[in-house]
Short mmCIF file of C-alpha atoms in Angstrom, two decimals:
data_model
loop_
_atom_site.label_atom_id
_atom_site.label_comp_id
_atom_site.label_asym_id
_atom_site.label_seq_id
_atom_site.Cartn_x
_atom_site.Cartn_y
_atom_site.Cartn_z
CA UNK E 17 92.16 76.61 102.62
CA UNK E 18 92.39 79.98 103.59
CA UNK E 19 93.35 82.35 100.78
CA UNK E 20 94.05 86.30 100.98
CA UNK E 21 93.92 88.93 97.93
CA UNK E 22 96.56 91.77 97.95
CA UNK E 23 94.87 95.15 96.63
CA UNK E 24 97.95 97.19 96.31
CA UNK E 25 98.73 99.81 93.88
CA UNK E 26 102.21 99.78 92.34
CA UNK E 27 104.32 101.93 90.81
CA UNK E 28 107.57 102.53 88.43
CA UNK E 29 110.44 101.36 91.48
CA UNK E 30 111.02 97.76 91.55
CA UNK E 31 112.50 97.78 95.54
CA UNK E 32 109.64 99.81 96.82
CA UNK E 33 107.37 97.69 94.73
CA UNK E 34 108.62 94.21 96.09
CA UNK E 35 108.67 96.25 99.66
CA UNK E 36 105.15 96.01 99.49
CA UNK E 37 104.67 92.85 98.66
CA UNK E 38 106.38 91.47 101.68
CA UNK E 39 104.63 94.13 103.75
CA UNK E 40 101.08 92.49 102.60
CA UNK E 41 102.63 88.87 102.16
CA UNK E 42 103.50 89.01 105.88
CA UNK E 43 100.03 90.80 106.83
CA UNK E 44 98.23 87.63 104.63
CA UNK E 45 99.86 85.05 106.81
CA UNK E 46 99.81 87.00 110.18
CA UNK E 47 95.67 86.41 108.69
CA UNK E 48 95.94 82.86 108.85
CA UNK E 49 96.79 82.70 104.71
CA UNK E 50 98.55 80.01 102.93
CA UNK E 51 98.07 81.46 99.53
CA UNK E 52 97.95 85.66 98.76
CA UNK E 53 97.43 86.50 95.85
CA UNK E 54 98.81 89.93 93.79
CA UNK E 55 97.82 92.06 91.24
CA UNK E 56 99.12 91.76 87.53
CA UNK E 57 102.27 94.38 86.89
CA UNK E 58 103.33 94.31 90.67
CA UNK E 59 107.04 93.87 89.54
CA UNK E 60 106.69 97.41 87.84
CA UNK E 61 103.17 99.46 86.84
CA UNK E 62 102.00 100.10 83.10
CA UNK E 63 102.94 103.49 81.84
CA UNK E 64 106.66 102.65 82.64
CA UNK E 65 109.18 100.86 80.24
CA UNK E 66 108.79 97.41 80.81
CA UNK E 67 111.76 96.10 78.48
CA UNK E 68 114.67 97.62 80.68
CA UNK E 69 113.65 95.44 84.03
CA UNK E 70 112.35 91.94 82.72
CA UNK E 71 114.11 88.96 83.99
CA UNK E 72 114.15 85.77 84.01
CA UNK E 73 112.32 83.57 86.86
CA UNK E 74 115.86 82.72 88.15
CA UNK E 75 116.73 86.34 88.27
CA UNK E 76 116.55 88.75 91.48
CA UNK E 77 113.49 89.82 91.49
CA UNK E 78 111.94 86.80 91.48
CA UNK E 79 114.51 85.05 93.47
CA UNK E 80 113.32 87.45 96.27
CA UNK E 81 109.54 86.54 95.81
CA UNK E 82 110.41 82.73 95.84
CA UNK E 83 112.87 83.48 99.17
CA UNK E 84 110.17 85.49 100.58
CA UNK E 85 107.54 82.35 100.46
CA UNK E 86 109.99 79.93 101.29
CA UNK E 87 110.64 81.96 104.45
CA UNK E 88 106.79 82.22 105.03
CA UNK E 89 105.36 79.14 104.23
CA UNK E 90 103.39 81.05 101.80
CA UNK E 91 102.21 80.45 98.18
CA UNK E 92 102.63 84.13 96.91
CA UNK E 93 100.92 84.13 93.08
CA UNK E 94 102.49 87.96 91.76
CA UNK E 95 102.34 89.72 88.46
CA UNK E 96 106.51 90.03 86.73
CA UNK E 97 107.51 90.90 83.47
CA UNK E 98 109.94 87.86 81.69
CA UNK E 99 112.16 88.47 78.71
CA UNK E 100 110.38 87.19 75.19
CA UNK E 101 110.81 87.48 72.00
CA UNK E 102 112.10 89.72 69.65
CA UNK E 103 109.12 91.47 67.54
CA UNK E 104 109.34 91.10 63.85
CA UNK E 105 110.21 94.88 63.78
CA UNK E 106 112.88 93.48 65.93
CA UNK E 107 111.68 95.45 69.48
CA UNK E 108 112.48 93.69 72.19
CA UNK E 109 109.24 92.80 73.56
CA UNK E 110 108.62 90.69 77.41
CA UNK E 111 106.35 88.50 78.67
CA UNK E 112 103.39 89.63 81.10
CA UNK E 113 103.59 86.75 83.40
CA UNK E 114 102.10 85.53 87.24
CA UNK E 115 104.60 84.01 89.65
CA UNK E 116 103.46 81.54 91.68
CA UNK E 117 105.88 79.87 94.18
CA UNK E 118 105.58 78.37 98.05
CA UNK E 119 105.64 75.44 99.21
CA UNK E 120 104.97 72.31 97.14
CA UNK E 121 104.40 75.22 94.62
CA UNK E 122 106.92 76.48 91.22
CA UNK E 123 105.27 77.62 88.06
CA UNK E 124 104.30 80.30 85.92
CA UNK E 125 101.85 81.60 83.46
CA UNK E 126 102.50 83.93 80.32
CA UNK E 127 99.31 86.29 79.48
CA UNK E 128 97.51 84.49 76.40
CA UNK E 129 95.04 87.34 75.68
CA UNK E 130 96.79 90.86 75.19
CA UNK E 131 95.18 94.10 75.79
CA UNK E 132 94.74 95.42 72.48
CA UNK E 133 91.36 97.35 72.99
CA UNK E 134 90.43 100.73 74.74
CA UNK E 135 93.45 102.83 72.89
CA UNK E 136 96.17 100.59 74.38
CA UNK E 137 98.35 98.42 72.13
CA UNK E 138 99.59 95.94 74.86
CA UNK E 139 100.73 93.60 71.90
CA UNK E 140 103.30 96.48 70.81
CA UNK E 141 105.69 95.20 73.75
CA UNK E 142 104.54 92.19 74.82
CA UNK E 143 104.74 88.55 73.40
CA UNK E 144 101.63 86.51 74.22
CA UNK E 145 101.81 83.06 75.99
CA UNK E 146 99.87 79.84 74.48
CA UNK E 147 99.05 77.68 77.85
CA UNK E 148 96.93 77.30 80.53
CA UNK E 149 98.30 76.86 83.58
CA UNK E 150 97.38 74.97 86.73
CA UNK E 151 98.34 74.09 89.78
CA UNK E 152 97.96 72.16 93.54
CA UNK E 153 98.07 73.33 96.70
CA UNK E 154 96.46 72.97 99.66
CA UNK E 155 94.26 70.13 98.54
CA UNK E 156 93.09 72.53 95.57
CA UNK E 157 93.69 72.84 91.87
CA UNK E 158 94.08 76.47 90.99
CA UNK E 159 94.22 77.74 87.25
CA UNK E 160 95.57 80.80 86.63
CA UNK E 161 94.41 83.85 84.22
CA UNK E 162 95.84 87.77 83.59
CA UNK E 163 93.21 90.80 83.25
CA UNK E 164 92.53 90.75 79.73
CA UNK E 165 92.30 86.97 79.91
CA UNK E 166 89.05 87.25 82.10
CA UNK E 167 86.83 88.57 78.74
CA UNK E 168 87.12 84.86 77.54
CA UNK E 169 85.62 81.96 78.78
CA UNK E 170 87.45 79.42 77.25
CA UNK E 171 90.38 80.08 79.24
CA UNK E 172 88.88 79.47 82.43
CA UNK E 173 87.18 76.05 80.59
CA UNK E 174 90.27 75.03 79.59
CA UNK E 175 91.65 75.35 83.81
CA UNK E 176 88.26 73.64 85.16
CA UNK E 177 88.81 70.73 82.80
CA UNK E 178 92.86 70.49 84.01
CA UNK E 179 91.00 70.07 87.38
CA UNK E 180 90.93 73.58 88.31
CA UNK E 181 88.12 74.63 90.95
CA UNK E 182 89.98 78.12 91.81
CA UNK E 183 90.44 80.53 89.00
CA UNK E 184 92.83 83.22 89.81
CA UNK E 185 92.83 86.40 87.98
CA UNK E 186 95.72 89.37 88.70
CA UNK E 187 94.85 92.24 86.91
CA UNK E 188 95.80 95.93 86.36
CA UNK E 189 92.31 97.01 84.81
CA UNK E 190 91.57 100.09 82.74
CA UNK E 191 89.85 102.92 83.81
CA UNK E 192 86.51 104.16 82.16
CA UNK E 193 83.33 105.01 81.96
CA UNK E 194 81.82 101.02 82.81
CA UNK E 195 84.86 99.52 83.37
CA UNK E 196 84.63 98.59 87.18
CA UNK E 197 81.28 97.33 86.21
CA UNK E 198 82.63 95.10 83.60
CA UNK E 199 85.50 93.60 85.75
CA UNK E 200 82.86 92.99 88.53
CA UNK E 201 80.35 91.15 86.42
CA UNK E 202 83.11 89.59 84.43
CA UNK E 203 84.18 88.26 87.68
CA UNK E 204 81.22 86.78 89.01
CA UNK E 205 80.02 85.31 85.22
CA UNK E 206 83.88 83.32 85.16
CA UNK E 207 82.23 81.53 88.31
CA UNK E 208 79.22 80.68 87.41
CA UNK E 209 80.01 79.57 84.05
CA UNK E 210 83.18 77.16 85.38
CA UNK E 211 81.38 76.58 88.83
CA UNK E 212 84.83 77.55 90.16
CA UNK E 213 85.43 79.92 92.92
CA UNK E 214 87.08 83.13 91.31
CA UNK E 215 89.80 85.13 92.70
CA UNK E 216 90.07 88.37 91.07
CA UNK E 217 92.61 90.59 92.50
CA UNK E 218 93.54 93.73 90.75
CA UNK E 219 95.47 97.18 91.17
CA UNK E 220 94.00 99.42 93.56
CA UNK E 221 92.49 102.41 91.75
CA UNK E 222 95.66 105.57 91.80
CA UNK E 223 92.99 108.04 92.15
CA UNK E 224 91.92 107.06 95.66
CA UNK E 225 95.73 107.58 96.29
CA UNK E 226 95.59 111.37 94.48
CA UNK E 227 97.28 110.14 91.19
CA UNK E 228 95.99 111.00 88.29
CA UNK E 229 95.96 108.46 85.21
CA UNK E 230 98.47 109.18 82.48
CA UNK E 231 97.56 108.58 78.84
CA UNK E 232 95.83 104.71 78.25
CA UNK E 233 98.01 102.71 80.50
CA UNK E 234 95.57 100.42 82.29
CA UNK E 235 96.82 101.22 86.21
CA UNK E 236 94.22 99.11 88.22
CA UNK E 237 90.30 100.54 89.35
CA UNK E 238 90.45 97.92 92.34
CA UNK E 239 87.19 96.02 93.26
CA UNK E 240 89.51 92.78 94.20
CA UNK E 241 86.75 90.02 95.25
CA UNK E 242 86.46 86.60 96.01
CA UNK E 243 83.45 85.27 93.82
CA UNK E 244 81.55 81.66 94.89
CA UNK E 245 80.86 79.07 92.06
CA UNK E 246 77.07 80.18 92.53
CA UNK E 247 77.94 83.80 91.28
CA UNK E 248 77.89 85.28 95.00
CA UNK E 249 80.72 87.75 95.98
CA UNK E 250 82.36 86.17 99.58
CA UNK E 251 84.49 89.21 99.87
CA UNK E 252 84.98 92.44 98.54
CA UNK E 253 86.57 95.74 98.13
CA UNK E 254 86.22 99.10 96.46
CA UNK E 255 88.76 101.26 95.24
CA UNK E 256 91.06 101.74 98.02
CA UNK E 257 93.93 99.24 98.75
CA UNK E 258 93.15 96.74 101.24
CA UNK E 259 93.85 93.28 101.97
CA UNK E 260 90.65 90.49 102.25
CA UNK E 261 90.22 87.14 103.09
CA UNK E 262 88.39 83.97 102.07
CA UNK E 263 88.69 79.96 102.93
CA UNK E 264 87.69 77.87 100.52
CA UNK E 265 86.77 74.55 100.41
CA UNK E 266 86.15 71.91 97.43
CA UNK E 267 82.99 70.64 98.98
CA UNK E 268 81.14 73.99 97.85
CA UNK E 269 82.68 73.21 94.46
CA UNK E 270 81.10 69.74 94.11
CA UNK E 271 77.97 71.11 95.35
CA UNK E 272 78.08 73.35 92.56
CA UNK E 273 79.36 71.37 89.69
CA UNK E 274 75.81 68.88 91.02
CA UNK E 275 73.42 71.59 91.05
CA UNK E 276 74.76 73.03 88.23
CA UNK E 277 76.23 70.76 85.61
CA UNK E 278 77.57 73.34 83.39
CA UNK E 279 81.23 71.60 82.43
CA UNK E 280 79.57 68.18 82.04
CA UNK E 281 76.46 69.76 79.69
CA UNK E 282 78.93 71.97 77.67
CA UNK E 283 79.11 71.15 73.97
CA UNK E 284 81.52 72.47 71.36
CA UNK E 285 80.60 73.73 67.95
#
């Protein structure tokens, strides 16, 4: 199966923002794609209000994703922002979830692990989901994961046991000193230690584009790659948006998971 990872870098308008999406989902299946794959906060970038344009996965944003693969033929996986739950304060707070809709294809994950670390209290506006998510396309289980998400293992445990042998992580990651670095070997240690290949597609870095971070909000450092169950990086890319491409195929999985029995050997304390 032929995948493709959209490094783009969003920003605060939702149009321009879904603009580019189509613009890349059309470029990923001009490649030969049946599955692209989009950043975390594509709806709208961190260090905007997020409460004022949440939706629900019925509502128009959305609805124009879902149109958009239907027209293609495309499963597009993209970063939204739903409506949750009032905080106790009673803020209205939303949900930092991934789309992911095509053919054969309607589901959705809510961000378990918040981004409470680094100065930035993502937990302040945002309700945290409880589920892993998976699902099939293309004759391939994919789980899916959010940024944050990627610091813990057990997340990406939990998809490989649901049958998962693609991980998928959108992410808008923080800049700072060792950052890129940690999303990298993050990356490549979710792979070897499910024996799953790992798609981790972030936010291109604003400072290639001449924008300067504002305050702690996390607004992407790039480095998108698509990481083998052995550890190796397929495909890569540095700061700059960009658009790769990767097939996949289970085989390399099985290989793995024989070689390298990690799932079957784990134990839990």
């Amino acid at each position: 199966m032929r995948v493709a990872l959209a490094q783009v870098i969003s920003g605060r308008d939702l149009a321009e923002n879904l603009r580019l999406l189509e613009e890349y989902a059309h470029r990923a299946k001009d490649g030969g794609a049946e599955l692209v794959v989009f950043p975390e906060a594509m709806m709208r970038a961190f260090g905007n209000s997020l409460v004022d344009i949440a939706e629900p996965l019925d509502g128009p944003w959305a609805s124009r994703v879902r149109a958009l693969a239907e027209e293609l033929q495309l499963v597009i996986v993209a970063g939204m922002f739903t409506p949750g739950a009032a905080a106790e304060s009673g803020a209205p707070r939303v949900r930092n979830t991934l789309l992911a809709t095509g053919p054969g294809v309607e589901t959705s994950y809510d961000k378990i692990h918040l981004f409470d670390a680094f100065g930035f209290a993502e937990s302040d506006t945002v309700e945290a989901g409880t589920e892993p998510v998976t699902f099939d396309a293309g004759g391939l289980t994919f789980g899916l994961a959010t940024c944050y998400d990627i610091r813990f293992p057990a997340l990406f445990t939990a998809n490989a046991q649901r049958g998962a042998v693609v991980n998928i992580v959108s992410a808008s990651w923080g800049a700072g000193p060792g950052k890129a670095d940690q999303w990298q070997l993050l990356a490549r240690a979710r792979a070897v230690d499910t024996t799953t290949f790992v798609l981790a597609c972030g936010q291109g870095d604003p400072a290639t584009q001449g924008v300067e971070a504002k305050g702690a909000a996390p607004t992407g450092v790039g480095y998108s790659a698509v990481v083998s169950p052995f550890g190796q990086v397929l495909e890569g890319l540095e700061g700059e948006p960009g658009l790769i491409f990767a097939d996949l195929d289970a085989a390399v999985v099985a290989e793995a998971r024989q070689k390298l029995p990690v799932l079957a050997n784990r134990r839990d304390f």
